[in-house]
Amino acid sequence: MPIYELACEFDIVRRIGWTDEDLGTHIDSVFERLHQAADVIGMSATSNLDTGRSHITLRYEAERDDDPERLGRTTLGVAVRASGGGHNGLLPLAEEAALKPQRGQWSGLRTPAWNVRQVAIEEVPRPS
């Protein structure tokens, strides 16, 4: 099965701004959920804790016929929502409008919103 790498740039924001290590804790929570996904091989992130600008790379297996970009975006979206966040621009507008964060651990002021800036996908060689 081919391996794909989905590289995304997000502005991860919330209404009251990030304090101390909150952004890192939230991204760690998203990664914990991604580790539970069946086809995910690995992931990495770099973030500016002051601005919330984050680069997330997700590596996963997918069949070419299964729309690998949509699979990666959906997997990432599920992890973000399961971690109490929301996303804008990750999925088609009609789908995103119907989705909400799964946990009410934060008030609306503290709910992270993952705003997509860029997305790129490529098929990568299988590690030997």
PDB file of N, CA and C in Angstrom, residues 30-118:
ATOM      1  N   VAL A  30      -4.021  16.011  20.081  1.00  0.00           N
ATOM      2  CA  VAL A  30      -4.366  15.636  18.704  1.00  0.00           C
ATOM      3  C   VAL A  30      -3.475  14.473  18.254  1.00  0.00           C
ATOM      4  N   PHE A  31      -2.176  14.542  18.563  1.00  0.00           N
ATOM      5  CA  PHE A  31      -1.248  13.477  18.164  1.00  0.00           C
ATOM      6  C   PHE A  31      -1.591  12.153  18.849  1.00  0.00           C
ATOM      7  N   GLU A  32      -2.025  12.198  20.101  1.00  0.00           N
ATOM      8  CA  GLU A  32      -2.431  10.971  20.786  1.00  0.00           C
ATOM      9  C   GLU A  32      -3.552  10.279  20.020  1.00  0.00           C
ATOM     10  N   ARG A  33      -4.502  11.049  19.526  1.00  0.00           N
ATOM     11  CA  ARG A  33      -5.597  10.469  18.757  1.00  0.00           C
ATOM     12  C   ARG A  33      -5.135   9.980  17.395  1.00  0.00           C
ATOM     13  N   LEU A  34      -4.200  10.699  16.771  1.00  0.00           N
ATOM     14  CA  LEU A  34      -3.666  10.251  15.484  1.00  0.00           C
ATOM     15  C   LEU A  34      -2.908   8.930  15.629  1.00  0.00           C
ATOM     16  N   HIS A  35      -2.219   8.747  16.747  1.00  0.00           N
ATOM     17  CA  HIS A  35      -1.504   7.487  16.982  1.00  0.00           C
ATOM     18  C   HIS A  35      -2.474   6.307  17.046  1.00  0.00           C
ATOM     19  N   GLN A  36      -3.727   6.542  17.363  1.00  0.00           N
ATOM     20  CA  GLN A  36      -4.727   5.484  17.455  1.00  0.00           C
ATOM     21  C   GLN A  36      -5.331   5.137  16.095  1.00  0.00           C
ATOM     22  N   ALA A  37      -5.119   5.979  15.087  1.00  0.00           N
ATOM     23  CA  ALA A  37      -5.682   5.727  13.758  1.00  0.00           C
ATOM     24  C   ALA A  37      -4.948   4.564  13.099  1.00  0.00           C
ATOM     25  N   ALA A  38      -5.694   3.689  12.455  1.00  0.00           N
ATOM     26  CA  ALA A  38      -5.151   2.438  11.922  1.00  0.00           C
ATOM     27  C   ALA A  38      -4.057   2.632  10.869  1.00  0.00           C
ATOM     28  N   ASP A  39      -4.202   3.566   9.951  1.00  0.00           N
ATOM     29  CA  ASP A  39      -3.269   3.680   8.836  1.00  0.00           C
ATOM     30  C   ASP A  39      -2.176   4.728   9.036  1.00  0.00           C
ATOM     31  N   VAL A  40      -2.170   5.415  10.167  1.00  0.00           N
ATOM     32  CA  VAL A  40      -1.177   6.463  10.410  1.00  0.00           C
ATOM     33  C   VAL A  40       0.158   5.832  10.791  1.00  0.00           C
ATOM     34  N   ILE A  41       1.198   6.266  10.084  1.00  0.00           N
ATOM     35  CA  ILE A  41       2.548   5.744  10.307  1.00  0.00           C
ATOM     36  C   ILE A  41       3.349   6.685  11.203  1.00  0.00           C
ATOM     37  N   GLY A  42       3.166   7.976  11.021  1.00  0.00           N
ATOM     38  CA  GLY A  42       3.910   8.943  11.821  1.00  0.00           C
ATOM     39  C   GLY A  42       3.416  10.350  11.587  1.00  0.00           C
ATOM     40  N   MET A  43       3.887  11.259  12.420  1.00  0.00           N
ATOM     41  CA  MET A  43       3.502  12.657  12.308  1.00  0.00           C
ATOM     42  C   MET A  43       4.575  13.521  12.950  1.00  0.00           C
ATOM     43  N   SER A  44       4.580  14.780  12.577  1.00  0.00           N
ATOM     44  CA  SER A  44       5.496  15.731  13.202  1.00  0.00           C
ATOM     45  C   SER A  44       4.821  17.100  13.194  1.00  0.00           C
ATOM     46  N   ALA A  45       5.307  17.967  14.069  1.00  0.00           N
ATOM     47  CA  ALA A  45       4.737  19.313  14.155  1.00  0.00           C
ATOM     48  C   ALA A  45       5.811  20.301  14.575  1.00  0.00           C
ATOM     49  N   THR A  46       5.698  21.491  14.056  1.00  0.00           N
ATOM     50  CA  THR A  46       6.451  22.631  14.560  1.00  0.00           C
ATOM     51  C   THR A  46       5.433  23.743  14.763  1.00  0.00           C
ATOM     52  N   SER A  47       5.577  24.466  15.855  1.00  0.00           N
ATOM     53  CA  SER A  47       4.604  25.511  16.176  1.00  0.00           C
ATOM     54  C   SER A  47       5.295  26.715  16.773  1.00  0.00           C
ATOM     55  N   ASN A  48       4.747  27.873  16.478  1.00  0.00           N
ATOM     56  CA  ASN A  48       5.147  29.093  17.139  1.00  0.00           C
ATOM     57  C   ASN A  48       4.149  29.306  18.261  1.00  0.00           C
ATOM     58  N   LEU A  49       4.585  29.105  19.486  1.00  0.00           N
ATOM     59  CA  LEU A  49       3.668  29.170  20.620  1.00  0.00           C
ATOM     60  C   LEU A  49       3.122  30.572  20.865  1.00  0.00           C
ATOM     61  N   ASP A  50       3.771  31.588  20.313  1.00  0.00           N
ATOM     62  CA  ASP A  50       3.270  32.950  20.485  1.00  0.00           C
ATOM     63  C   ASP A  50       2.134  33.271  19.512  1.00  0.00           C
ATOM     64  N   THR A  51       2.246  32.767  18.272  1.00  0.00           N
ATOM     65  CA  THR A  51       1.251  33.119  17.256  1.00  0.00           C
ATOM     66  C   THR A  51       0.252  32.010  16.963  1.00  0.00           C
ATOM     67  N   GLY A  52       0.585  30.772  17.292  1.00  0.00           N
ATOM     68  CA  GLY A  52      -0.289  29.649  16.968  1.00  0.00           C
ATOM     69  C   GLY A  52      -0.075  29.097  15.573  1.00  0.00           C
ATOM     70  N   ARG A  53       0.849  29.673  14.809  1.00  0.00           N
ATOM     71  CA  ARG A  53       1.142  29.156  13.464  1.00  0.00           C
ATOM     72  C   ARG A  53       1.823  27.800  13.614  1.00  0.00           C
ATOM     73  N   SER A  54       1.257  26.793  12.957  1.00  0.00           N
ATOM     74  CA  SER A  54       1.741  25.424  13.121  1.00  0.00           C
ATOM     75  C   SER A  54       1.837  24.712  11.783  1.00  0.00           C
ATOM     76  N   HIS A  55       2.864  23.883  11.659  1.00  0.00           N
ATOM     77  CA  HIS A  55       3.057  23.023  10.492  1.00  0.00           C
ATOM     78  C   HIS A  55       2.921  21.588  10.981  1.00  0.00           C
ATOM     79  N   ILE A  56       1.974  20.883  10.435  1.00  0.00           N
ATOM     80  CA  ILE A  56       1.700  19.505  10.825  1.00  0.00           C
ATOM     81  C   ILE A  56       1.946  18.622   9.600  1.00  0.00           C
ATOM     82  N   THR A  57       2.705  17.554   9.789  1.00  0.00           N
ATOM     83  CA  THR A  57       2.929  16.583   8.723  1.00  0.00           C
ATOM     84  C   THR A  57       2.424  15.236   9.201  1.00  0.00           C
ATOM     85  N   LEU A  58       1.582  14.621   8.393  1.00  0.00           N
ATOM     86  CA  LEU A  58       0.965  13.336   8.717  1.00  0.00           C
ATOM     87  C   LEU A  58       1.349  12.334   7.635  1.00  0.00           C
ATOM     88  N   ARG A  59       1.932  11.194   8.034  1.00  0.00           N
ATOM     89  CA  ARG A  59       2.278  10.125   7.106  1.00  0.00           C
ATOM     90  C   ARG A  59       1.347   8.943   7.356  1.00  0.00           C
ATOM     91  N   TYR A  60       0.779   8.405   6.282  1.00  0.00           N
ATOM     92  CA  TYR A  60      -0.210   7.343   6.426  1.00  0.00           C
ATOM     93  C   TYR A  60      -0.270   6.496   5.156  1.00  0.00           C
ATOM     94  N   GLU A  61      -0.820   5.317   5.308  1.00  0.00           N
ATOM     95  CA  GLU A  61      -1.009   4.420   4.185  1.00  0.00           C
ATOM     96  C   GLU A  61      -2.413   4.610   3.627  1.00  0.00           C
ATOM     97  N   ALA A  62      -2.521   4.549   2.294  1.00  0.00           N
ATOM     98  CA  ALA A  62      -3.829   4.647   1.638  1.00  0.00           C
ATOM     99  C   ALA A  62      -3.718   4.086   0.235  1.00  0.00           C
ATOM    100  N   GLU A  63      -4.772   3.494  -0.226  1.00  0.00           N
ATOM    101  CA  GLU A  63      -4.829   3.026  -1.616  1.00  0.00           C
ATOM    102  C   GLU A  63      -5.017   4.231  -2.528  1.00  0.00           C
ATOM    103  N   ARG A  64      -4.423   4.198  -3.697  1.00  0.00           N
ATOM    104  CA  ARG A  64      -4.553   5.306  -4.645  1.00  0.00           C
ATOM    105  C   ARG A  64      -6.011   5.550  -5.030  1.00  0.00           C
ATOM    106  N   ASP A  65      -6.804   4.494  -5.078  1.00  0.00           N
ATOM    107  CA  ASP A  65      -8.208   4.611  -5.481  1.00  0.00           C
ATOM    108  C   ASP A  65      -9.111   5.164  -4.374  1.00  0.00           C
ATOM    109  N   ASP A  66      -8.594   5.303  -3.165  1.00  0.00           N
ATOM    110  CA  ASP A  66      -9.411   5.726  -2.021  1.00  0.00           C
ATOM    111  C   ASP A  66      -9.341   7.213  -1.725  1.00  0.00           C
ATOM    112  N   ASP A  67      -8.868   8.044  -2.658  1.00  0.00           N
ATOM    113  CA  ASP A  67      -8.719   9.487  -2.455  1.00  0.00           C
ATOM    114  C   ASP A  67      -7.862   9.761  -1.211  1.00  0.00           C
ATOM    115  N   PRO A  68      -6.548   9.525  -1.339  1.00  0.00           N
ATOM    116  CA  PRO A  68      -5.658   9.650  -0.177  1.00  0.00           C
ATOM    117  C   PRO A  68      -5.668  11.025   0.489  1.00  0.00           C
ATOM    118  N   GLU A  69      -5.849  12.095  -0.281  1.00  0.00           N
ATOM    119  CA  GLU A  69      -5.869  13.427   0.348  1.00  0.00           C
ATOM    120  C   GLU A  69      -7.085  13.566   1.257  1.00  0.00           C
ATOM    121  N   ARG A  70      -8.226  13.142   0.782  1.00  0.00           N
ATOM    122  CA  ARG A  70      -9.441  13.225   1.604  1.00  0.00           C
ATOM    123  C   ARG A  70      -9.308  12.362   2.857  1.00  0.00           C
ATOM    124  N   LEU A  71      -8.715  11.181   2.715  1.00  0.00           N
ATOM    125  CA  LEU A  71      -8.516  10.304   3.867  1.00  0.00           C
ATOM    126  C   LEU A  71      -7.630  10.984   4.918  1.00  0.00           C
ATOM    127  N   GLY A  72      -6.528  11.597   4.489  1.00  0.00           N
ATOM    128  CA  GLY A  72      -5.641  12.290   5.424  1.00  0.00           C
ATOM    129  C   GLY A  72      -6.315  13.471   6.093  1.00  0.00           C
ATOM    130  N   ARG A  73      -7.036  14.264   5.312  1.00  0.00           N
ATOM    131  CA  ARG A  73      -7.748  15.424   5.874  1.00  0.00           C
ATOM    132  C   ARG A  73      -8.815  14.972   6.875  1.00  0.00           C
ATOM    133  N   THR A  74      -9.527  13.910   6.534  1.00  0.00           N
ATOM    134  CA  THR A  74     -10.575  13.411   7.428  1.00  0.00           C
ATOM    135  C   THR A  74      -9.971  12.875   8.716  1.00  0.00           C
ATOM    136  N   THR A  75      -8.894  12.116   8.606  1.00  0.00           N
ATOM    137  CA  THR A  75      -8.231  11.567   9.796  1.00  0.00           C
ATOM    138  C   THR A  75      -7.765  12.681  10.719  1.00  0.00           C
ATOM    139  N   LEU A  76      -7.140  13.702  10.149  1.00  0.00           N
ATOM    140  CA  LEU A  76      -6.676  14.835  10.951  1.00  0.00           C
ATOM    141  C   LEU A  76      -7.855  15.579  11.568  1.00  0.00           C
ATOM    142  N   GLY A  77      -8.921  15.773  10.808  1.00  0.00           N
ATOM    143  CA  GLY A  77     -10.105  16.463  11.321  1.00  0.00           C
ATOM    144  C   GLY A  77     -10.750  15.734  12.491  1.00  0.00           C
ATOM    145  N   VAL A  78     -10.827  14.413  12.396  1.00  0.00           N
ATOM    146  CA  VAL A  78     -11.392  13.621  13.497  1.00  0.00           C
ATOM    147  C   VAL A  78     -10.557  13.805  14.758  1.00  0.00           C
ATOM    148  N   ALA A  79      -9.231  13.779  14.612  1.00  0.00           N
ATOM    149  CA  ALA A  79      -8.346  13.942  15.774  1.00  0.00           C
ATOM    150  C   ALA A  79      -8.486  15.331  16.396  1.00  0.00           C
ATOM    151  N   VAL A  80      -8.597  16.350  15.565  1.00  0.00           N
ATOM    152  CA  VAL A  80      -8.754  17.723  16.072  1.00  0.00           C
ATOM    153  C   VAL A  80     -10.062  17.844  16.854  1.00  0.00           C
ATOM    154  N   ARG A  81     -11.152  17.342  16.288  1.00  0.00           N
ATOM    155  CA  ARG A  81     -12.454  17.439  16.971  1.00  0.00           C
ATOM    156  C   ARG A  81     -12.488  16.602  18.243  1.00  0.00           C
ATOM    157  N   ALA A  82     -11.869  15.418  18.218  1.00  0.00           N
ATOM    158  CA  ALA A  82     -11.848  14.564  19.409  1.00  0.00           C
ATOM    159  C   ALA A  82     -11.024  15.195  20.525  1.00  0.00           C
ATOM    160  N   SER A  83     -10.153  16.132  20.170  1.00  0.00           N
ATOM    161  CA  SER A  83      -9.328  16.825  21.163  1.00  0.00           C
ATOM    162  C   SER A  83      -9.945  18.143  21.604  1.00  0.00           C
ATOM    163  N   GLY A  84     -11.184  18.381  21.228  1.00  0.00           N
ATOM    164  CA  GLY A  84     -11.889  19.571  21.687  1.00  0.00           C
ATOM    165  C   GLY A  84     -11.756  20.773  20.784  1.00  0.00           C
ATOM    166  N   GLY A  85     -11.160  20.610  19.612  1.00  0.00           N
ATOM    167  CA  GLY A  85     -10.977  21.725  18.691  1.00  0.00           C
ATOM    168  C   GLY A  85     -11.948  21.671  17.527  1.00  0.00           C
ATOM    169  N   GLY A  86     -11.886  22.692  16.706  1.00  0.00           N
ATOM    170  CA  GLY A  86     -12.654  22.748  15.473  1.00  0.00           C
ATOM    171  C   GLY A  86     -11.695  23.087  14.346  1.00  0.00           C
ATOM    172  N   HIS A  87     -12.144  22.944  13.111  1.00  0.00           N
ATOM    173  CA  HIS A  87     -11.272  23.276  11.986  1.00  0.00           C
ATOM    174  C   HIS A  87     -12.066  23.981  10.902  1.00  0.00           C
ATOM    175  N   ASN A  88     -11.357  24.823  10.154  1.00  0.00           N
ATOM    176  CA  ASN A  88     -11.945  25.598   9.059  1.00  0.00           C
ATOM    177  C   ASN A  88     -11.059  25.429   7.834  1.00  0.00           C
ATOM    178  N   GLY A  89     -11.636  24.902   6.750  1.00  0.00           N
ATOM    179  CA  GLY A  89     -10.894  24.751   5.504  1.00  0.00           C
ATOM    180  C   GLY A  89     -10.254  23.387   5.331  1.00  0.00           C
ATOM    181  N   LEU A  90     -10.397  22.500   6.281  1.00  0.00           N
ATOM    182  CA  LEU A  90      -9.799  21.169   6.170  1.00  0.00           C
ATOM    183  C   LEU A  90     -10.668  20.254   5.311  1.00  0.00           C
ATOM    184  N   LEU A  91     -11.978  20.376   5.433  1.00  0.00           N
ATOM    185  CA  LEU A  91     -12.938  19.569   4.686  1.00  0.00           C
ATOM    186  C   LEU A  91     -13.836  20.498   3.873  1.00  0.00           C
ATOM    187  N   PRO A  92     -14.608  19.948   2.933  1.00  0.00           N
ATOM    188  CA  PRO A  92     -15.544  20.808   2.198  1.00  0.00           C
ATOM    189  C   PRO A  92     -16.481  21.553   3.148  1.00  0.00           C
ATOM    190  N   LEU A  93     -16.886  22.740   2.750  1.00  0.00           N
ATOM    191  CA  LEU A  93     -17.674  23.633   3.605  1.00  0.00           C
ATOM    192  C   LEU A  93     -18.939  22.974   4.144  1.00  0.00           C
ATOM    193  N   ALA A  94     -19.648  22.236   3.324  1.00  0.00           N
ATOM    194  CA  ALA A  94     -20.892  21.611   3.776  1.00  0.00           C
ATOM    195  C   ALA A  94     -20.633  20.619   4.905  1.00  0.00           C
ATOM    196  N   GLU A  95     -19.521  19.892   4.825  1.00  0.00           N
ATOM    197  CA  GLU A  95     -19.194  18.934   5.885  1.00  0.00           C
ATOM    198  C   GLU A  95     -18.746  19.649   7.152  1.00  0.00           C
ATOM    199  N   GLU A  96     -17.898  20.663   7.002  1.00  0.00           N
ATOM    200  CA  GLU A  96     -17.402  21.370   8.186  1.00  0.00           C
ATOM    201  C   GLU A  96     -18.513  22.074   8.941  1.00  0.00           C
ATOM    202  N   ALA A  97     -19.502  22.553   8.238  1.00  0.00           N
ATOM    203  CA  ALA A  97     -20.607  23.268   8.892  1.00  0.00           C
ATOM    204  C   ALA A  97     -21.374  22.354   9.844  1.00  0.00           C
ATOM    205  N   ALA A  98     -21.382  21.065   9.550  1.00  0.00           N
ATOM    206  CA  ALA A  98     -22.136  20.118  10.379  1.00  0.00           C
ATOM    207  C   ALA A  98     -21.305  19.533  11.517  1.00  0.00           C
ATOM    208  N   LEU A  99     -19.999  19.783  11.531  1.00  0.00           N
ATOM    209  CA  LEU A  99     -19.120  19.181  12.530  1.00  0.00           C
ATOM    210  C   LEU A  99     -18.824  20.148  13.659  1.00  0.00           C
ATOM    211  N   LYS A 100     -18.729  19.604  14.849  1.00  0.00           N
ATOM    212  CA  LYS A 100     -18.409  20.407  16.034  1.00  0.00           C
ATOM    213  C   LYS A 100     -17.389  19.659  16.865  1.00  0.00           C
ATOM    214  N   PRO A 101     -16.644  20.362  17.714  1.00  0.00           N
ATOM    215  CA  PRO A 101     -15.732  19.659  18.628  1.00  0.00           C
ATOM    216  C   PRO A 101     -16.499  18.630  19.449  1.00  0.00           C
ATOM    217  N   GLN A 102     -15.854  17.504  19.742  1.00  0.00           N
ATOM    218  CA  GLN A 102     -16.533  16.421  20.446  1.00  0.00           C
ATOM    219  C   GLN A 102     -16.566  16.585  21.945  1.00  0.00           C
ATOM    220  N   ARG A 103     -15.650  17.326  22.504  1.00  0.00           N
ATOM    221  CA  ARG A 103     -15.626  17.451  23.959  1.00  0.00           C
ATOM    222  C   ARG A 103     -15.852  18.893  24.353  1.00  0.00           C
ATOM    223  N   GLY A 104     -16.567  19.099  25.433  1.00  0.00           N
ATOM    224  CA  GLY A 104     -16.800  20.444  25.925  1.00  0.00           C
ATOM    225  C   GLY A 104     -15.849  20.800  27.055  1.00  0.00           C
ATOM    226  N   GLN A 105     -14.575  20.385  26.921  1.00  0.00           N
ATOM    227  CA  GLN A 105     -13.650  20.615  28.020  1.00  0.00           C
ATOM    228  C   GLN A 105     -13.315  22.101  28.175  1.00  0.00           C
ATOM    229  N   TRP A 106     -13.443  22.870  27.103  1.00  0.00           N
ATOM    230  CA  TRP A 106     -13.138  24.289  27.173  1.00  0.00           C
ATOM    231  C   TRP A 106     -14.388  25.098  26.889  1.00  0.00           C
ATOM    232  N   SER A 107     -14.434  26.276  27.455  1.00  0.00           N
ATOM    233  CA  SER A 107     -15.524  27.178  27.098  1.00  0.00           C
ATOM    234  C   SER A 107     -15.308  27.625  25.660  1.00  0.00           C
ATOM    235  N   GLY A 108     -16.299  28.264  25.069  1.00  0.00           N
ATOM    236  CA  GLY A 108     -16.162  28.761  23.703  1.00  0.00           C
ATOM    237  C   GLY A 108     -14.979  29.688  23.519  1.00  0.00           C
ATOM    238  N   LEU A 109     -14.590  30.384  24.566  1.00  0.00           N
ATOM    239  CA  LEU A 109     -13.438  31.279  24.479  1.00  0.00           C
ATOM    240  C   LEU A 109     -12.127  30.517  24.381  1.00  0.00           C
ATOM    241  N   ARG A 110     -12.096  29.310  24.899  1.00  0.00           N
ATOM    242  CA  ARG A 110     -10.867  28.521  24.913  1.00  0.00           C
ATOM    243  C   ARG A 110     -10.829  27.433  23.833  1.00  0.00           C
ATOM    244  N   THR A 111     -11.893  27.301  23.046  1.00  0.00           N
ATOM    245  CA  THR A 111     -11.949  26.252  22.029  1.00  0.00           C
ATOM    246  C   THR A 111     -10.975  26.570  20.894  1.00  0.00           C
ATOM    247  N   PRO A 112     -10.014  25.676  20.619  1.00  0.00           N
ATOM    248  CA  PRO A 112      -9.060  25.910  19.530  1.00  0.00           C
ATOM    249  C   PRO A 112      -9.738  25.790  18.166  1.00  0.00           C
ATOM    250  N   ALA A 113      -9.411  26.708  17.275  1.00  0.00           N
ATOM    251  CA  ALA A 113      -9.877  26.654  15.885  1.00  0.00           C
ATOM    252  C   ALA A 113      -8.644  26.505  14.992  1.00  0.00           C
ATOM    253  N   TRP A 114      -8.627  25.451  14.209  1.00  0.00           N
ATOM    254  CA  TRP A 114      -7.530  25.168  13.281  1.00  0.00           C
ATOM    255  C   TRP A 114      -7.917  25.746  11.921  1.00  0.00           C
ATOM    256  N   ASN A 115      -7.343  26.890  11.570  1.00  0.00           N
ATOM    257  CA  ASN A 115      -7.633  27.554  10.300  1.00  0.00           C
ATOM    258  C   ASN A 115      -6.554  27.193   9.292  1.00  0.00           C
ATOM    259  N   VAL A 116      -6.954  26.529   8.209  1.00  0.00           N
ATOM    260  CA  VAL A 116      -6.004  26.049   7.203  1.00  0.00           C
ATOM    261  C   VAL A 116      -5.428  27.217   6.424  1.00  0.00           C
ATOM    262  N   ARG A 117      -4.119  27.213   6.277  1.00  0.00           N
ATOM    263  CA  ARG A 117      -3.425  28.178   5.433  1.00  0.00           C
ATOM    264  C   ARG A 117      -2.949  27.502   4.150  1.00  0.00           C
ATOM    265  N   GLN A 118      -2.362  26.318   4.268  1.00  0.00           N
ATOM    266  CA  GLN A 118      -1.858  25.590   3.107  1.00  0.00           C
ATOM    267  C   GLN A 118      -1.966  24.097   3.361  1.00  0.00           C
TER     268      GLN A 118
END
